[in-house]
Amino acid sequence: MLLTRQLKYSYDGQRSLRFPDIQCGTGEHWLLLGQSGCGKTTLLHLLGGLLTPQQGEVVLGETNINSLSASQLDKFRGKKIGIIFQNPHFVRALTVGENMALAQQLAGIPVDKNRIAHLLERLGLGHKINVKTNSLSQGERQRAAIARALVNRPEVILADEPTSALDDTNTAEVVRLLEETASEVNATLLVVTHDGRLKEKFKNQIRLDG
Amino acid sequence: MAKWLNGFYATAIQPSNHLTIMNLLKLSWKNLLHKPLNMALSLVLFALGVGLISLLLNLNHQLEENFNKNLAGIDLVVGAKGSPLQLILCSMYHVDNPTGNIPLEKSRAFLNPKHPLIKLAVPLSLGDSYHNYRIAGTTYDILELYQATLAEGNLWTNDMEVTIGAVVAEALHLHIGDTFKSSHGLVEGIEEHEHDFKVVGILKPTGSVIDQLILTTTESIWESHEHQSSVSSPQSTVGGGERSENPELASGPQSTAGGGEDSTAIVDEHDHAGHTHTTTPPTSYDSLTLRKLGEEQRLSLMERTDKDITSILIKYRSRTNIQSLNMGRNINEYTDLQAANPPIEIARLQTNLGVGADALKMLAWVIVIVSGLSIFISLYSSLKERKYELAVMRVMGGSPGTLFQLIILEGLLLAGLGYLLGIVFSHLGLAFLANFMEDSFRYSFSAWRFLKAEFWLLAGALAVGFVAALLPALQAGRTDISETLAEG
């Protein structure tokens, strides 16, 4: 379960952003829609613990993540939250498989190479396991990012504009895989986007107005 | 190592349940390998600096060690007037030409075994060589000076017999019974003398300069020179006649024909001929016998007041005796001879060489600092390229400390590898220099010995690597993940 209460954040010298309270049940899939500049990414960073709100709180399961210390939050994020960004970034010196293993090591959980191989297979990247990430296509990169976000069986998956750089075919594919794999680990999925193509694919929607 | 190369499985196979230093080190290594040219530049620069420092440290150390080993407790060198350093380099290290000759008439007193101040005196007659190895006409006293003992064969006893140092034997493939002609000077090929020298014995290696000498009687040197001059001046005495003047000194060649090749023959010969005690090679080489024989040889030299020698190496009976301390000065002030004090001259030489070495060492440290700067720049610029992946590592659960360690490890890894490369360079260089040094400076040189200072150098290298990585590492630790990821 993911919920927020009276979140407020302001960047230096700018008017503060207030966010509507969110409540997403365990295993539910939500779409958060909003135009560019309305604070979607800020909200996602607040939910993922990358930013600390000036006011309000984010609760994930039983944990108020804003009450965690910095290092606790880092570990918590690594274990419980999977984040997928608009442009996926990887450690370029490592292969796809090594990047996923690194995600497990950084989160402090044992490396499970069966899990990694299985996930990559599931996402159609089984043959790319020993390939450096810069040789992947845009669609493959996004799928690899999904695999990495899921490798630690997180409770929440946050996706920030995961389809904005993809064509229709890849978009449909990525959304399908996101939903399927999130369901497989019973994770709460929250997709933040302004991409109209996703509207009809999600039943639960939140509209964010600037 | 092989595991690293095994791609994904290497990382995956680790049973650890957190990011260990080993895992981070592997990640650092892969990050460096990802930019091979940057890494190569930093490594080569670093290796150059470290290599130069190590080379200088080793050269300095080994030169000093060689110099000190060959001091051999010599307190004074007496020779012809000239440069005291030249006298010492010539008589003790055998790298320079003699300053001239000294008449025995004037120097015989120093050879006297009963001299109140002198414990050991080694007369040297230099000037000839064979394939760049110097022939020294001397007495058995030189063996005591360098603690040399026979490996095989006998000591030189009769004229034109030589006992050679271990290095000479090995380098020139000389064996007992071999003969050779000497040439004048230390350089090969200049006016060969007519007489054949014959190898009768080989010394055990001592690590000192005697390993590189060809030892013979003083008379042999005179003989080969006199013989040469006899061509122009027929009235000067030649070998055989000379010996007959002084029957105590040496026997005629006929009495020792074939002698020296094995000791039983010599014992026999002693029994048969037995007219003097110095003609036969000693059958027992304990130090007392050697000293006695050496003193006898000196006594006989003292009677040859018409002859010259090159120099005398002197050990005092007591170094604290005031008269001993004044001996050198007295010689220099009141005689035509020159007395040089080895410790003082060598210390002066080392100081002068040391200034050059220090300047070079400074230069090498500058190179190390510059290479540290190159590590800094390469890490710092790589941060810009890697800011997203560093931010992603934070998102995946890495703490600022993790990123800090990662970058520090990259700096240390570069410095450590650069150090290793530099040490390999320097010792390869030493191995290369070793031959050259041995030929031209009479130094035996070991290229694969490592100094304590080189371990300190490792500490210094790692410190440079750490400092170079510090700022980039702090920067990496401070990465603002939200801001970075919002950008891209």
Coordinates of C-alpha atoms in Angstrom, one line a residue, chain A:
Chain A
M1 CA 0.0 0.0 0.0
L2 CA 1.2 3.5 -0.9
L3 CA -0.3 6.6 0.5
T4 CA 0.5 10.3 0.9
R5 CA -0.8 13.0 3.3
Q6 CA -0.7 16.7 2.4
L7 CA 2.6 16.6 0.5
K8 CA 4.1 19.9 -0.2
Y9 CA 7.4 20.7 -1.8
S10 CA 9.1 23.9 -3.1
Y11 CA 12.2 24.4 -5.1
D12 CA 14.4 27.3 -4.0
G13 CA 12.7 30.6 -4.6
Q14 CA 9.7 29.1 -6.4
R15 CA 6.1 28.8 -5.4
S16 CA 5.5 25.6 -3.5
L17 CA 3.8 22.6 -5.1
R18 CA 1.0 20.9 -3.2
F19 CA 0.0 17.4 -4.1
P20 CA -3.4 15.7 -3.7
D21 CA -3.4 12.8 -1.2
I22 CA -2.9 9.5 -2.9
Q23 CA -3.9 6.1 -1.7
C24 CA -3.0 3.0 -3.8
G25 CA -3.8 -0.4 -2.5
T26 CA -1.3 -3.3 -2.5
G27 CA -1.1 -4.8 -6.0
E28 CA -3.2 -2.1 -7.6
H29 CA -2.1 -0.3 -10.8
W30 CA -2.5 3.4 -11.1
L31 CA -1.9 6.0 -13.7
L32 CA -1.0 9.5 -12.6
L33 CA -1.7 12.0 -15.4
G34 CA -0.6 15.5 -15.8
Q35 CA 0.8 18.1 -18.2
S36 CA 4.5 18.9 -18.3
G37 CA 5.6 21.2 -15.5
C38 CA 2.8 20.3 -13.1
G39 CA 5.2 18.6 -10.7
K40 CA 4.8 14.9 -11.8
T41 CA 8.5 14.1 -11.5
T42 CA 8.7 16.0 -8.2
L43 CA 5.9 13.9 -6.8
L44 CA 7.5 10.7 -8.1
H45 CA 10.8 11.7 -6.4
L46 CA 8.9 12.4 -3.2
L47 CA 7.3 9.0 -3.4
G48 CA 10.6 7.3 -4.1
G49 CA 12.4 9.0 -1.3
L50 CA 14.7 10.9 -3.6
L51 CA 13.3 14.2 -2.3
T52 CA 12.2 15.0 1.2
P53 CA 8.9 16.9 1.4
Q54 CA 8.7 20.2 3.3
Q55 CA 5.4 19.1 4.7
G56 CA 3.4 15.9 4.8
E57 CA 4.4 12.3 4.6
V58 CA 4.8 9.3 2.4
V59 CA 3.8 5.9 3.8
L60 CA 4.8 2.7 2.2
G61 CA 3.2 -0.4 3.8
E62 CA 3.8 0.2 7.5
T63 CA 6.7 2.6 7.0
N64 CA 6.7 6.4 7.0
I65 CA 9.6 6.8 4.7
N66 CA 10.2 10.4 5.9
S67 CA 11.0 9.1 9.4
L68 CA 13.9 7.0 8.2
S69 CA 17.5 8.1 8.5
A70 CA 19.4 8.8 5.2
S71 CA 21.2 5.5 5.1
Q72 CA 18.0 3.6 6.2
L73 CA 16.1 5.3 3.4
D74 CA 18.8 4.3 0.9
K75 CA 18.5 0.7 1.8
F76 CA 14.7 0.8 2.1
R77 CA 14.5 2.3 -1.4
G78 CA 16.8 -0.3 -2.8
K79 CA 14.8 -3.1 -1.3
K80 CA 11.2 -1.9 -1.4
I81 CA 10.9 0.6 -4.3
G82 CA 11.6 -0.1 -7.9
I83 CA 11.9 3.1 -10.0
I84 CA 11.9 3.3 -13.8
F85 CA 12.9 6.6 -15.4
Q86 CA 12.1 8.2 -18.7
N87 CA 15.6 7.7 -19.8
P88 CA 17.0 4.5 -18.3
H89 CA 20.6 4.8 -17.0
F90 CA 22.9 1.9 -16.4
V91 CA 26.4 1.5 -15.1
R92 CA 28.0 1.4 -18.5
A93 CA 31.0 -0.6 -17.6
L94 CA 28.8 -3.5 -16.6
T95 CA 26.7 -5.9 -18.7
V96 CA 22.9 -6.1 -18.4
G97 CA 23.2 -9.0 -16.0
E98 CA 25.9 -7.4 -13.9
N99 CA 23.7 -4.2 -13.6
M100 CA 20.9 -6.3 -12.2
A101 CA 23.3 -8.1 -9.8
L102 CA 24.6 -4.7 -8.7
A103 CA 21.0 -3.6 -7.9
Q104 CA 20.8 -6.6 -5.6
Q105 CA 24.2 -5.9 -4.0
L106 CA 23.4 -2.2 -3.5
A107 CA 20.1 -3.1 -1.9
G108 CA 21.9 -5.5 0.5
I109 CA 20.3 -8.7 -0.7
P110 CA 22.0 -11.8 -1.9
V111 CA 22.6 -11.9 -5.7
D112 CA 20.2 -14.4 -7.2
K113 CA 21.3 -15.2 -10.7
N114 CA 18.4 -17.5 -11.4
R115 CA 16.1 -14.6 -10.6
I116 CA 18.0 -12.3 -12.9
A117 CA 18.1 -14.8 -15.7
H118 CA 14.5 -15.6 -15.4
L119 CA 13.4 -11.9 -15.3
L120 CA 15.5 -11.1 -18.3
E121 CA 14.0 -14.0 -20.1
R122 CA 10.6 -12.9 -19.1
L123 CA 11.2 -9.5 -20.6
G124 CA 12.7 -10.9 -23.8
L125 CA 16.2 -10.0 -23.0
G126 CA 17.6 -13.4 -22.1
H127 CA 20.1 -13.3 -24.9
K128 CA 21.3 -9.9 -23.8
I129 CA 22.5 -10.9 -20.3
N130 CA 26.2 -10.6 -21.1
V131 CA 25.9 -7.6 -23.3
K132 CA 26.9 -4.0 -22.3
T133 CA 23.9 -1.8 -21.9
N134 CA 25.0 0.8 -24.5
S135 CA 24.4 -1.7 -27.3
L136 CA 20.7 -2.1 -26.4
S137 CA 18.0 -0.4 -28.4
Q138 CA 15.7 2.2 -26.7
G139 CA 12.9 -0.4 -26.2
E140 CA 15.4 -3.0 -24.9
R141 CA 16.8 -0.4 -22.5
Q142 CA 13.4 0.4 -21.1
R143 CA 12.7 -3.4 -20.7
A144 CA 16.1 -3.8 -19.0
A145 CA 15.2 -1.0 -16.6
I146 CA 11.9 -2.7 -15.8
A147 CA 13.8 -5.9 -15.1
R148 CA 16.2 -4.1 -12.8
A149 CA 13.3 -2.3 -11.0
L150 CA 11.7 -5.7 -10.4
V151 CA 14.8 -7.8 -9.5
N152 CA 14.4 -7.2 -5.7
R153 CA 10.7 -7.9 -5.7
P154 CA 9.8 -4.4 -4.6
E155 CA 6.5 -3.5 -2.9
V156 CA 6.1 -0.4 -5.1
I157 CA 7.1 0.2 -8.6
L158 CA 7.2 3.9 -9.7
A159 CA 7.5 4.6 -13.4
D160 CA 8.3 8.1 -14.7
E161 CA 7.2 8.6 -18.3
P162 CA 8.4 5.1 -19.2
T163 CA 6.9 5.3 -22.7
S164 CA 7.6 8.8 -23.8
A165 CA 10.6 7.8 -26.0
L166 CA 8.9 4.7 -27.4
D167 CA 6.8 4.1 -30.5
D168 CA 3.3 2.6 -30.3
T169 CA 4.3 -1.0 -30.6
N170 CA 7.0 -0.6 -27.9
T171 CA 4.7 1.4 -25.7
A172 CA 2.1 -1.3 -25.7
E173 CA 4.7 -3.9 -25.1
V174 CA 6.3 -2.0 -22.2
V175 CA 3.0 -1.3 -20.5
R176 CA 1.9 -4.9 -20.9
L177 CA 5.2 -6.2 -19.3
L178 CA 5.0 -3.6 -16.6
E179 CA 1.6 -4.6 -15.6
E180 CA 2.3 -8.3 -15.9
T181 CA 5.5 -8.4 -14.0
A182 CA 4.2 -6.0 -11.3
S183 CA 1.3 -8.4 -10.8
E184 CA 3.7 -11.4 -10.6
V185 CA 5.3 -9.9 -7.4
N186 CA 2.0 -8.3 -6.2
A187 CA 3.6 -4.8 -6.3
T188 CA 1.7 -1.6 -6.3
L189 CA 2.4 0.1 -9.7
L190 CA 2.2 3.8 -10.2
V191 CA 2.9 5.2 -13.7
V192 CA 3.4 8.9 -14.0
T193 CA 2.9 10.2 -17.5
H194 CA 1.4 12.8 -19.8
D195 CA 1.3 10.2 -22.6
G196 CA -2.4 10.0 -23.7
R197 CA -1.8 6.6 -25.2
L198 CA -1.8 5.1 -21.7
K199 CA -5.2 6.5 -20.6
E200 CA -7.4 3.7 -21.7
K201 CA -4.9 1.1 -20.4
F202 CA -5.4 1.9 -16.7
K203 CA -8.6 1.7 -14.7
N204 CA -7.3 3.7 -11.7
Q205 CA -6.3 7.2 -12.6
I206 CA -5.2 10.3 -10.7
R207 CA -5.2 13.7 -12.4
L208 CA -2.6 16.1 -11.4
D209 CA -3.3 19.7 -12.2
G210 CA -0.7 22.4 -12.1

